[in-house]
Coordinates of N, CA and C and ligand atoms in Angstrom, one line a residue:
M1 N 0.7 -1.3 0.0 CA 0.2 0.0 -0.1 C 1.0 1.5 0.0
N2 N 0.3 2.2 -1.1 CA 1.5 3.4 -0.6 C 1.2 4.3 0.2
N3 N 1.5 4.8 1.0 CA 1.5 5.8 2.1 C 1.2 7.0 1.7
M4 N 1.6 7.5 0.1 CA 1.3 8.9 -0.1 C -0.1 9.1 0.1
P5 N -0.8 10.1 -0.1 CA -2.1 10.2 0.1 C -2.4 10.5 -1.2
T6 N -3.6 9.2 -1.5 CA -4.1 9.5 -2.9 C -5.5 10.5 -2.7
F7 N -5.4 11.2 -4.0 CA -6.3 12.2 -4.1 C -7.7 11.7 -4.9
I8 N -8.3 12.0 -4.6 CA -9.4 11.5 -5.2 C -10.7 13.1 -5.5
F9 N -10.8 12.6 -7.1 CA -11.4 14.3 -7.6 C -12.8 13.7 -7.5
D10 N -13.5 15.0 -7.4 CA -14.9 15.0 -8.3 C -15.0 15.7 -9.5
L11 N -15.8 15.2 -10.8 CA -15.4 16.2 -12.0 C -16.3 17.4 -11.9
D12 N -17.4 17.2 -11.8 CA -18.4 18.7 -12.1 C -18.0 19.5 -11.0
G13 N -17.6 20.8 -11.4 CA -17.5 21.5 -10.7 C -16.1 21.8 -9.6
V14 N -15.3 20.7 -9.8 CA -14.1 20.5 -9.4 C -13.0 20.5 -10.3
I15 N -13.2 20.0 -11.6 CA -12.2 19.7 -12.9 C -12.2 20.4 -13.8
T16 N -13.8 20.6 -14.0 CA -14.6 21.5 -14.9 C -15.8 22.1 -14.5
N17 N -16.0 23.2 -15.2 CA -17.4 23.6 -14.4 C -18.7 23.6 -15.1
T18 N -18.6 22.5 -15.3 CA -20.1 21.5 -16.0 C -21.3 21.6 -15.1
E19 N -20.7 22.2 -14.2 CA -22.2 21.9 -12.9 C -22.8 23.2 -13.6
D20 N -22.6 24.1 -13.6 CA -23.6 25.0 -14.5 C -24.6 24.7 -15.6
Y21 N -23.8 23.5 -16.3 CA -24.8 23.1 -17.4 C -25.9 22.3 -17.0
H22 N -25.3 21.4 -15.7 CA -26.4 20.9 -15.1 C -27.6 21.6 -14.8
F23 N -27.1 22.8 -14.0 CA -27.8 23.9 -13.6 C -29.0 24.1 -14.4
D24 N -28.4 24.2 -15.7 CA -28.9 25.0 -16.9 C -30.1 24.4 -17.1
A25 N -29.7 22.8 -17.3 CA -30.2 21.9 -18.1 C -31.5 21.4 -17.4
W26 N -31.2 21.6 -16.1 CA -32.2 21.4 -14.7 C -33.6 22.9 -14.8
K27 N -33.0 23.6 -15.0 CA -34.0 25.4 -14.9 C -34.8 24.9 -15.7
S28 N -34.3 24.6 -17.4 CA -35.2 24.3 -18.4 C -36.1 23.3 -17.9
I29 N -36.1 22.0 -17.7 CA -36.9 21.2 -17.3 C -37.6 21.8 -16.1
C30 N -37.1 22.2 -15.1 CA -38.3 23.1 -14.1 C -39.1 23.9 -14.7
F31 N -38.6 24.5 -15.8 CA -39.6 25.4 -16.2 C -40.6 25.2 -16.8
S32 N -40.8 23.8 -17.6 CA -41.5 23.2 -18.1 C -42.5 22.1 -16.8
L33 N -42.0 22.7 -15.9 CA -43.0 21.7 -15.1 C -43.4 22.9 -13.7
N34 N -42.9 24.3 -14.4 CA -43.8 25.3 -13.4 C -43.4 25.3 -11.6
Y35 N -42.0 24.9 -12.2 CA -40.8 25.2 -10.6 C -39.9 26.1 -11.2
D36 N -39.7 26.5 -10.3 CA -38.5 27.8 -10.6 C -37.2 27.3 -9.4
L37 N -36.5 27.0 -10.1 CA -35.6 26.0 -9.8 C -34.4 27.1 -8.9
S38 N -34.0 27.2 -7.9 CA -33.2 28.3 -7.2 C -31.9 27.6 -7.1
A39 N -30.6 28.9 -7.1 CA -29.5 28.1 -7.0 C -29.4 27.8 -5.9
E40 N -29.9 28.5 -4.9 CA -29.9 27.6 -3.5 C -30.4 26.5 -3.7
K41 N -31.6 26.0 -4.4 CA -31.9 24.2 -4.3 C -31.3 23.3 -4.7
N42 N -30.2 24.4 -6.1 CA -29.6 23.2 -7.2 C -28.1 22.9 -6.1
E43 N -27.9 23.8 -5.1 CA -26.4 23.1 -4.1 C -26.9 21.7 -4.0
E44 N -28.4 21.4 -3.4 CA -28.9 20.3 -3.3 C -29.1 18.8 -4.0
L45 N -28.8 19.9 -5.7 CA -28.6 18.9 -7.0 C -27.1 18.2 -7.3
K46 N -26.1 19.0 -6.3 CA -24.9 19.0 -6.8 C -24.3 17.5 -6.0
G47 N -23.6 16.6 -7.1 CA -23.2 15.1 -6.6 C -24.1 14.3 -6.6
V48 N -25.3 14.7 -6.9 CA -26.3 13.5 -6.9 C -27.1 13.0 -8.3
S49 N -27.1 11.9 -8.3 CA -27.2 11.1 -9.8 C -28.2 11.5 -10.2
R50 N -28.7 11.6 -11.4 CA -29.6 12.0 -12.3 C -30.9 11.8 -11.7
S51 N -31.1 10.8 -11.8 CA -32.6 10.0 -10.8 C -33.0 10.5 -9.7
K52 N -31.7 11.0 -9.0 CA -32.4 11.2 -7.4 C -32.6 12.7 -7.3
C53 N -31.9 13.4 -8.4 CA -32.2 14.8 -9.1 C -33.5 14.6 -9.2
L54 N -33.9 13.8 -10.0 CA -35.7 14.1 -10.7 C -36.4 14.1 -9.3
D55 N -36.1 12.9 -8.5 CA -36.7 12.9 -7.4 C -37.0 14.0 -6.2
K56 N -35.7 14.9 -5.8 CA -35.5 16.0 -5.5 C -36.6 17.2 -5.8
I57 N -36.3 16.9 -6.9 CA -37.2 18.2 -8.0 C -38.9 18.0 -7.9
L58 N -39.2 16.5 -8.2 CA -40.4 16.3 -7.7 C -41.2 16.7 -6.6
K59 N -40.3 16.6 -5.7 CA -40.9 16.4 -4.5 C -41.0 17.8 -3.7
W60 N -40.2 18.7 -4.3 CA -39.7 20.1 -4.1 C -41.3 20.7 -5.1
A61 N -41.6 19.9 -6.0 CA -42.7 21.1 -6.7 C -44.2 20.4 -6.9
N62 N -43.7 19.4 -5.8 CA -45.2 18.5 -5.3 C -46.1 17.9 -6.4
L63 N -45.3 17.1 -6.9 CA -45.7 16.8 -8.1 C -45.4 15.2 -8.4
N64 N -46.6 14.6 -9.1 CA -46.3 13.0 -9.3 C -46.5 13.0 -11.0
I65 N -45.6 12.3 -11.1 CA -45.9 11.9 -12.6 C -45.4 10.1 -12.7
S66 N -45.9 9.7 -14.4 CA -45.7 8.1 -14.1 C -44.1 8.0 -14.4
S67 N -43.9 6.5 -14.5 CA -42.5 6.5 -14.4 C -41.7 6.4 -15.8
K68 N -43.2 6.6 -17.1 CA -43.2 6.7 -18.6 C -42.2 8.0 -18.7
E69 N -43.2 9.2 -17.9 CA -42.6 10.5 -17.9 C -41.2 10.9 -17.3
F70 N -41.0 10.0 -16.2 CA -40.2 9.9 -15.3 C -38.9 9.7 -16.2
N71 N -39.0 8.6 -16.9 CA -37.8 8.6 -17.9 C -37.7 9.3 -19.1
E72 N -38.6 9.7 -19.8 CA -38.8 10.8 -20.6 C -38.0 12.4 -20.3
I73 N -38.4 12.6 -18.9 CA -37.7 13.6 -18.7 C -36.2 13.7 -18.4
L74 N -35.6 12.3 -17.7 CA -34.3 12.1 -17.6 C -33.7 11.8 -19.3
K75 N -34.3 11.5 -19.8 CA -33.8 11.6 -21.3 C -33.0 12.9 -21.6
K76 N -34.5 13.8 -21.6 CA -34.5 15.2 -21.9 C -33.5 15.9 -21.5
K77 N -33.4 15.5 -20.1 CA -32.4 16.2 -19.3 C -30.8 16.3 -19.8
N78 N -31.0 15.0 -20.4 CA -29.5 14.4 -20.3 C -29.4 14.9 -22.0
N79 N -30.2 15.1 -22.9 CA -29.8 15.8 -24.0 C -29.6 17.2 -23.9
L80 N -30.2 18.0 -23.2 CA -30.0 19.3 -23.1 C -28.5 19.4 -22.6
Y81 N -28.2 18.3 -21.2 CA -26.7 18.7 -21.1 C -25.9 18.5 -22.1
L82 N -25.6 17.5 -22.6 CA -25.0 17.1 -23.8 C -24.7 18.0 -25.0
N83 N -25.8 18.5 -25.5 CA -26.2 19.7 -26.4 C -25.1 20.8 -25.4
K84 N -24.9 21.2 -24.6 CA -24.3 22.4 -23.7 C -22.8 21.8 -23.4
I85 N -22.5 20.5 -23.7 CA -21.0 20.3 -23.4 C -20.5 19.8 -24.8
S86 N -21.3 19.7 -25.5 CA -20.6 19.4 -26.8 C -18.9 19.9 -27.5
N87 N -19.0 20.9 -27.0 CA -18.3 21.9 -27.5 C -16.9 21.8 -26.5
I88 N -16.9 21.1 -25.4 CA -15.9 21.4 -24.2 C -14.6 20.7 -25.0
D89 N -13.3 21.3 -24.2 CA -12.0 20.9 -24.5 C -11.4 21.2 -23.4
S90 N -9.7 20.8 -23.4 CA -8.9 21.4 -22.3 C -8.9 22.7 -21.8
S91 N -9.6 23.8 -22.5 CA -9.7 24.7 -22.2 C -10.7 25.0 -21.1
N92 N -11.3 24.2 -20.6 CA -12.5 24.5 -19.9 C -12.0 23.3 -18.6
I93 N -10.8 23.3 -18.5 CA -10.2 22.6 -17.0 C -10.2 23.6 -16.4
I94 N -10.6 23.7 -15.2 CA -10.7 24.9 -13.5 C -9.4 25.0 -13.6
K95 N -8.4 26.5 -13.5 CA -7.6 27.0 -13.3 C -6.8 25.8 -12.1
G96 N -5.9 25.5 -12.0 CA -5.0 24.8 -11.3 C -4.9 23.7 -10.9
V97 N -6.0 22.8 -11.5 CA -6.3 21.6 -11.6 C -5.2 20.6 -12.2
Y98 N -4.9 21.4 -14.2 CA -4.2 20.5 -14.2 C -2.8 20.2 -13.8
D99 N -2.2 21.6 -13.5 CA -1.1 21.9 -12.7 C -0.5 20.9 -11.4
F100 N -2.0 21.0 -10.5 CA -2.1 20.0 -9.7 C -1.6 18.3 -9.3
I101 N -2.6 17.9 -10.7 CA -2.4 16.8 -11.0 C -1.0 16.4 -11.6
E102 N -0.6 17.1 -12.2 CA 1.0 17.0 -13.1 C 2.1 16.5 -11.9
N103 N 2.1 17.6 -10.9 CA 2.7 17.8 -9.9 C 2.6 16.4 -9.1
A104 N 1.2 16.4 -8.4 CA 1.0 15.2 -7.8 C 1.7 13.8 -8.4
K105 N 1.1 13.4 -9.7 CA 1.8 12.3 -10.4 C 3.6 12.4 -10.5
K106 N 3.7 13.6 -10.3 CA 5.5 13.8 -10.4 C 5.8 13.0 -9.0
H107 N 5.4 13.3 -8.3 CA 5.4 12.9 -6.3 C 5.3 11.6 -6.5
N108 N 4.7 10.8 -7.3 CA 4.0 9.8 -6.7 C 2.6 9.2 -6.2
H109 N 1.9 10.5 -6.4 CA 0.8 10.3 -5.7 C -0.2 9.2 -6.6
L110 N -1.4 8.8 -5.9 CA -2.4 7.9 -7.1 C -3.7 9.2 -7.2
I111 N -4.0 8.9 -8.4 CA -5.2 10.0 -8.5 C -6.1 9.1 -9.2
A112 N -7.3 9.7 -8.3 CA -8.6 8.8 -8.8 C -9.5 9.7 -9.1
L113 N -10.9 9.2 -9.5 CA -12.3 10.0 -9.9 C -13.3 9.8 -9.5
Y114 N -14.1 10.1 -8.6 CA -15.4 9.5 -8.0 C -16.4 10.8 -8.4
S115 N -17.2 10.8 -9.8 CA -18.2 11.3 -10.3 C -19.2 10.6 -9.9
S116 N -20.7 10.9 -9.9 CA -21.8 10.7 -9.7 C -22.3 10.6 -11.4
S117 N -21.6 11.5 -11.9 CA -22.1 11.5 -13.8 C -21.9 10.0 -14.5
K118 N -22.7 10.1 -15.5 CA -22.6 9.0 -16.2 C -21.8 9.2 -17.6
N119 N -21.7 10.6 -16.9 CA -21.0 10.9 -18.8 C -19.5 11.4 -18.4
A120 N -19.2 11.0 -17.3 CA -18.0 11.3 -17.1 C -16.7 10.8 -17.4
K121 N -16.8 9.8 -18.2 CA -15.3 9.3 -18.7 C -15.5 10.1 -20.1
F122 N -16.6 10.1 -20.5 CA -16.8 10.9 -21.8 C -16.1 12.5 -21.9
I123 N -16.3 13.1 -20.8 CA -16.0 14.4 -20.4 C -14.5 14.3 -19.6
L124 N -13.8 13.5 -19.6 CA -12.4 13.4 -19.4 C -11.9 13.3 -20.3
K125 N -12.6 12.6 -21.3 CA -11.5 12.3 -22.5 C -11.4 13.5 -23.3
K126 N -12.8 14.4 -23.5 CA -12.9 15.3 -24.1 C -12.0 16.9 -23.7
L127 N -11.5 16.6 -22.1 CA -10.6 17.3 -21.2 C -9.3 17.1 -21.5
N128 N -9.1 16.0 -22.2 CA -7.5 15.2 -22.5 C -6.9 15.0 -21.0
L129 N -7.9 14.4 -20.0 CA -7.6 14.7 -18.8 C -7.5 12.5 -18.6
Y130 N -8.1 11.6 -19.4 CA -8.3 10.6 -19.2 C -7.2 9.8 -18.5
S131 N -6.3 9.6 -19.4 CA -4.9 9.3 -19.3 C -4.1 9.5 -18.0
Y132 N -4.5 10.0 -17.2 CA -3.7 10.7 -15.6 C -4.3 10.0 -14.8
F133 N -6.0 9.5 -14.7 CA -6.4 9.1 -13.9 C -6.0 7.9 -13.4
D134 N -5.8 7.3 -12.3 CA -5.0 5.5 -12.1 C -6.5 4.8 -12.0
A135 N -7.7 5.3 -11.3 CA -9.1 4.6 -11.1 C -10.5 5.7 -11.4
I136 N -10.8 5.2 -12.2 CA -12.5 5.8 -11.8 C -13.8 5.3 -11.9
V137 N -13.9 6.1 -11.1 CA -15.6 5.6 -10.8 C -16.3 6.9 -11.2
D138 N -17.6 6.3 -11.5 CA -18.7 7.2 -12.4 C -20.0 6.6 -11.9
G139 N -20.9 7.4 -12.3 CA -22.5 7.0 -12.3 C -22.9 5.8 -12.3
N140 N -22.1 4.9 -13.3 CA -22.2 3.7 -14.1 C -21.8 3.0 -13.0
S141 N -20.9 2.9 -12.2 CA -20.2 1.6 -11.4 C -20.4 2.1 -9.8
V142 N -21.7 2.5 -9.8 CA -22.4 2.2 -8.3 C -23.4 2.6 -8.5
K143 N -24.0 1.5 -6.9 CA -25.7 1.6 -6.9 C -26.4 2.9 -6.4
A144 N -26.0 3.2 -5.1 CA -26.0 4.5 -4.2 C -25.2 5.5 -4.7
S145 N -26.1 6.6 -5.0 CA -24.8 7.9 -5.3 C -24.1 8.6 -4.0
K146 N -23.6 9.4 -4.2 CA -23.6 10.7 -2.9 C -24.5 11.4 -2.4
P147 N -25.0 11.0 -0.9 CA -24.0 10.9 0.2 C -23.6 9.8 0.3
D148 N -23.8 8.9 -0.4 CA -23.4 7.2 0.0 C -22.1 7.2 0.0
P149 N -21.0 7.0 0.7 CA -20.0 6.8 -0.1 C -19.2 5.4 -0.6
E150 N -20.6 4.7 -0.9 CA -20.1 3.6 -2.1 C -19.0 4.1 -2.9
G151 N -18.8 4.9 -3.8 CA -18.3 5.3 -4.9 C -16.7 5.9 -4.4
F152 N -16.7 6.4 -3.1 CA -15.5 6.6 -2.1 C -14.7 5.3 -1.8
I153 N -16.0 4.5 -1.5 CA -14.3 3.2 -1.1 C -14.2 2.7 -2.4
L154 N -15.2 2.3 -3.6 CA -14.9 1.6 -4.4 C -13.4 2.2 -5.2
A155 N -13.2 3.6 -5.1 CA -11.9 4.4 -5.4 C -11.2 4.4 -4.8
S156 N -11.2 4.0 -3.1 CA -10.2 3.7 -2.6 C -9.3 2.0 -2.8
K157 N -10.6 0.9 -3.2 CA -10.1 -0.3 -3.3 C -9.6 -0.4 -4.8
L158 N -9.9 0.4 -5.6 CA -9.2 0.4 -7.0 C -7.8 0.6 -7.1
T159 N -7.7 1.7 -6.2 CA -6.1 2.6 -6.0 C -5.3 1.9 -4.7
N160 N -6.0 0.6 -4.1 CA -5.1 0.0 -3.1 C -4.6 1.0 -2.1
S161 N -5.9 1.7 -1.4 CA -5.4 3.0 -0.8 C -6.4 2.5 0.7
N162 N -5.4 2.8 1.8 CA -6.9 3.2 2.9 C -7.6 4.6 2.7
P163 N -8.9 4.1 3.0 CA -9.6 5.5 3.3 C -9.2 6.9 3.6
K164 N -8.6 6.4 4.7 CA -7.9 7.3 6.1 C -6.6 8.4 4.9
N165 N -6.3 7.6 4.4 CA -4.7 8.3 3.4 C -5.7 8.7 1.9
C166 N -6.8 9.3 2.1 CA -7.3 9.7 1.0 C -7.9 11.4 0.8
V167 N -7.5 11.8 0.0 CA -8.1 13.1 0.2 C -9.2 13.4 -0.7
V168 N -10.0 13.5 -0.5 CA -11.1 13.9 -1.4 C -11.5 15.6 -1.8
F169 N -11.5 15.8 -3.1 CA -12.0 17.1 -3.6 C -13.2 17.2 -4.1
E170 N -14.0 18.2 -3.7 CA -15.5 18.3 -3.7 C -16.0 19.5 -3.7
D171 N -17.3 19.8 -4.8 CA -17.9 21.4 -4.7 C -19.2 20.7 -3.8
S172 N -19.6 19.2 -3.9 CA -20.7 19.3 -3.4 C -20.9 19.0 -1.8
E173 N -21.5 19.7 -1.0 CA -22.4 19.0 0.2 C -22.6 17.1 0.2
A174 N -23.2 16.7 -0.7 CA -23.3 15.7 -0.8 C -21.8 14.6 -0.8
G175 N -21.3 15.1 -1.5 CA -19.4 14.9 -1.6 C -18.8 14.3 -0.1
I176 N -19.2 15.9 0.1 CA -18.1 15.8 1.7 C -19.2 15.1 2.5
I177 N -19.9 14.7 2.8 CA -20.8 14.0 3.4 C -20.5 12.7 3.4
A178 N -20.2 12.0 2.1 CA -19.9 10.7 2.0 C -18.5 11.0 2.3
G179 N -17.7 11.5 1.7 CA -16.5 11.5 2.5 C -16.2 11.4 4.0
N180 N -17.0 11.8 4.4 CA -16.9 12.4 5.9 C -17.5 11.2 6.8
K181 N -18.2 10.4 5.8 CA -18.4 9.3 6.5 C -17.6 7.8 6.7
I182 N -16.6 8.1 5.6 CA -15.4 6.8 6.2 C -14.3 7.8 6.0
N183 N -14.3 8.7 6.6 CA -12.7 9.2 7.3 C -12.1 9.7 6.3
M184 N -12.2 9.9 5.2 CA -11.9 10.8 4.2 C -11.2 11.9 4.4
T185 N -10.2 12.4 4.2 CA -9.6 14.2 4.6 C -10.2 14.5 3.4
T186 N -11.6 15.4 3.7 CA -12.4 16.1 2.7 C -11.9 17.8 2.5
I187 N -12.2 17.9 1.2 CA -11.4 19.6 1.1 C -12.7 20.0 0.0
G188 N -13.5 20.9 0.4 CA -14.4 22.0 0.1 C -13.8 22.8 -0.6
I189 N -14.5 22.7 -2.1 CA -14.3 23.9 -3.0 C -14.7 25.0 -3.5
G190 N -15.2 26.2 -3.3 CA -15.9 26.7 -3.3 C -16.9 27.7 -2.3
K191 N -17.7 28.6 -2.7 CA -18.0 29.7 -1.4 C -19.3 28.9 -0.8
S192 N -20.1 28.1 -1.2 CA -21.3 27.5 -0.4 C -21.2 27.7 0.9
S193 N -21.9 27.7 1.8 CA -22.2 27.7 3.2 C -22.0 26.3 3.8
K194 N -22.5 25.1 2.6 CA -22.7 23.8 2.6 C -21.7 23.0 2.9
L195 N -20.4 24.1 2.6 CA -19.0 22.7 2.3 C -18.5 23.6 3.9
K196 N -19.1 23.9 4.3 CA -18.2 23.9 5.8 C -17.9 22.9 6.9
I197 N -18.7 21.7 6.4 CA -18.5 20.0 7.4 C -17.5 19.8 6.8
A198 N -17.0 20.3 5.5 CA -15.3 20.0 5.1 C -14.2 19.9 5.6
N199 N -13.4 19.3 5.9 CA -12.1 19.4 7.0 C -11.2 20.7 6.7
K200 N -11.2 21.3 5.4 CA -10.7 22.7 4.9 C -11.2 22.9 3.7
V201 N -11.3 24.0 3.5 CA -12.5 24.9 2.3 C -11.9 25.7 1.9
Y202 N -11.6 25.7 0.5 CA -11.0 26.3 -0.3 C -12.0 27.3 -1.2
E203 N -11.7 28.7 -1.9 CA -13.0 29.0 -2.8 C -12.6 28.9 -4.0
K204 N -11.2 28.4 -4.2 CA -10.9 28.2 -5.5 C -10.0 27.0 -5.8
F205 N -9.6 26.6 -6.5 CA -8.4 24.9 -6.8 C -7.5 25.8 -6.9
E206 N -7.1 26.8 -7.5 CA -5.8 27.1 -7.8 C -5.2 28.0 -6.5
E207 N -5.7 28.1 -5.9 CA -5.3 28.5 -3.9 C -4.6 26.9 -3.3
I208 N -5.1 25.6 -3.9 CA -4.3 24.5 -3.5 C -3.0 23.9 -3.7
N209 N -2.3 23.9 -2.8 CA -0.9 23.5 -3.0 C -0.5 22.1 -2.7
L210 N 0.4 21.3 -3.6 CA 0.7 20.1 -3.1 C 1.4 19.8 -1.7
N211 N 1.7 20.7 -1.3 CA 2.5 21.1 0.2 C 1.4 21.4 1.0
D212 N 0.4 21.4 1.1 CA -0.6 21.2 2.0 C -0.8 19.8 2.3
F213 N -0.6 19.2 1.5 CA -0.7 17.6 2.0 C 0.1 17.0 2.5
K214 N 1.3 17.5 2.9 CA 2.4 17.0 3.4 C 3.0 16.5 5.1
Ligands
BG6_1 C1 -22.9 15.0 -10.9 C2 -23.4 16.3 -10.7 O1 -21.5 15.2 -11.1 O2 -23.4 14.1 -11.8 C3 -24.3 16.8 -10.3 O3 -23.1 17.3 -9.8 C4 -25.4 15.5 -11.4 O4 -25.3 17.8 -10.9 C5 -24.7 13.8 -11.9 O5 -26.6 15.1 -11.3 C6 -25.1 13.2 -12.3 O6 -24.9 13.5 -13.8 P1 -25.2 12.5 -15.1 O7 -24.4 13.5 -15.9 O8 -25.0 11.4 -15.2 O9 -26.4 13.3 -15.3
MG2 MG1 -19.5 18.2 -8.3

C-alpha cells in the first residue's frame, strides 16, 4: 500500500465548470414543470445522480408523474446537458487543476475520480485528462450515489489505498458528507456555506498547493 495520500477528484464543479450546465438543463426542465429552481436549491442537486435529482425536484414541486414521464424527463435533461457540453475541451479545465495533477503524479501520488455522472468518462476524454487517472469511478459503477460513500470506497479499493489516506476534492455537500462518513480528508471547493462540514475549504482550486498535504 502506498503511503502518499491518494487524491480523489469529483468532476463537475471541481475539474471543470460543467456544474453550471447541469443547473441550466435542470432549470429548463423545471420551467416546463412550472417550478422555479433556485441556485440555493440547486446546491442540493450537486453530486446527486440524475434520477435522484429528479426525485428531489418532483418533491419540491409537489408533483407526481408516471414512470414513463420520469424516464422521458431524464432523457430530455441529459440531451440538453450533452448539447451544452458538446464543445468542451482542455480549455474548460478549472485553473490550477492540471498543474496540481501533473505535480501530484510527479511526486508519486495516485489520482482517482469519483463522479456521480454517467457522462464522466466522456468528459474526461474531451478534457484530455483520462490517462492521468489511476482509477475512475462514475455513475455507472455504483448503486448508491453521494451522499452514500460507495463510490469513494470503490475508488480507494481500486487504488489499493486506505480510506484514511485519501483526500477528496468536492464542490458538493453530498460529496463531503460521503467522504466524511468513511474518514477521508475532505476538501470543499467553492463559496457555499454547505461546504463548512469539510475538513478544509478553499474558495478556488488554484489556491490548493501539493505541499498542503505533506
Ligand atoms: C454530478 C453532478 O457530478 O453528476 C450532478 O454534480 C449530476 O449535478 C450528476 O446530477 C449526474 O450526472 P449525469 O451526467 O449522469 O446526469
Ligand atoms: Mg461536483
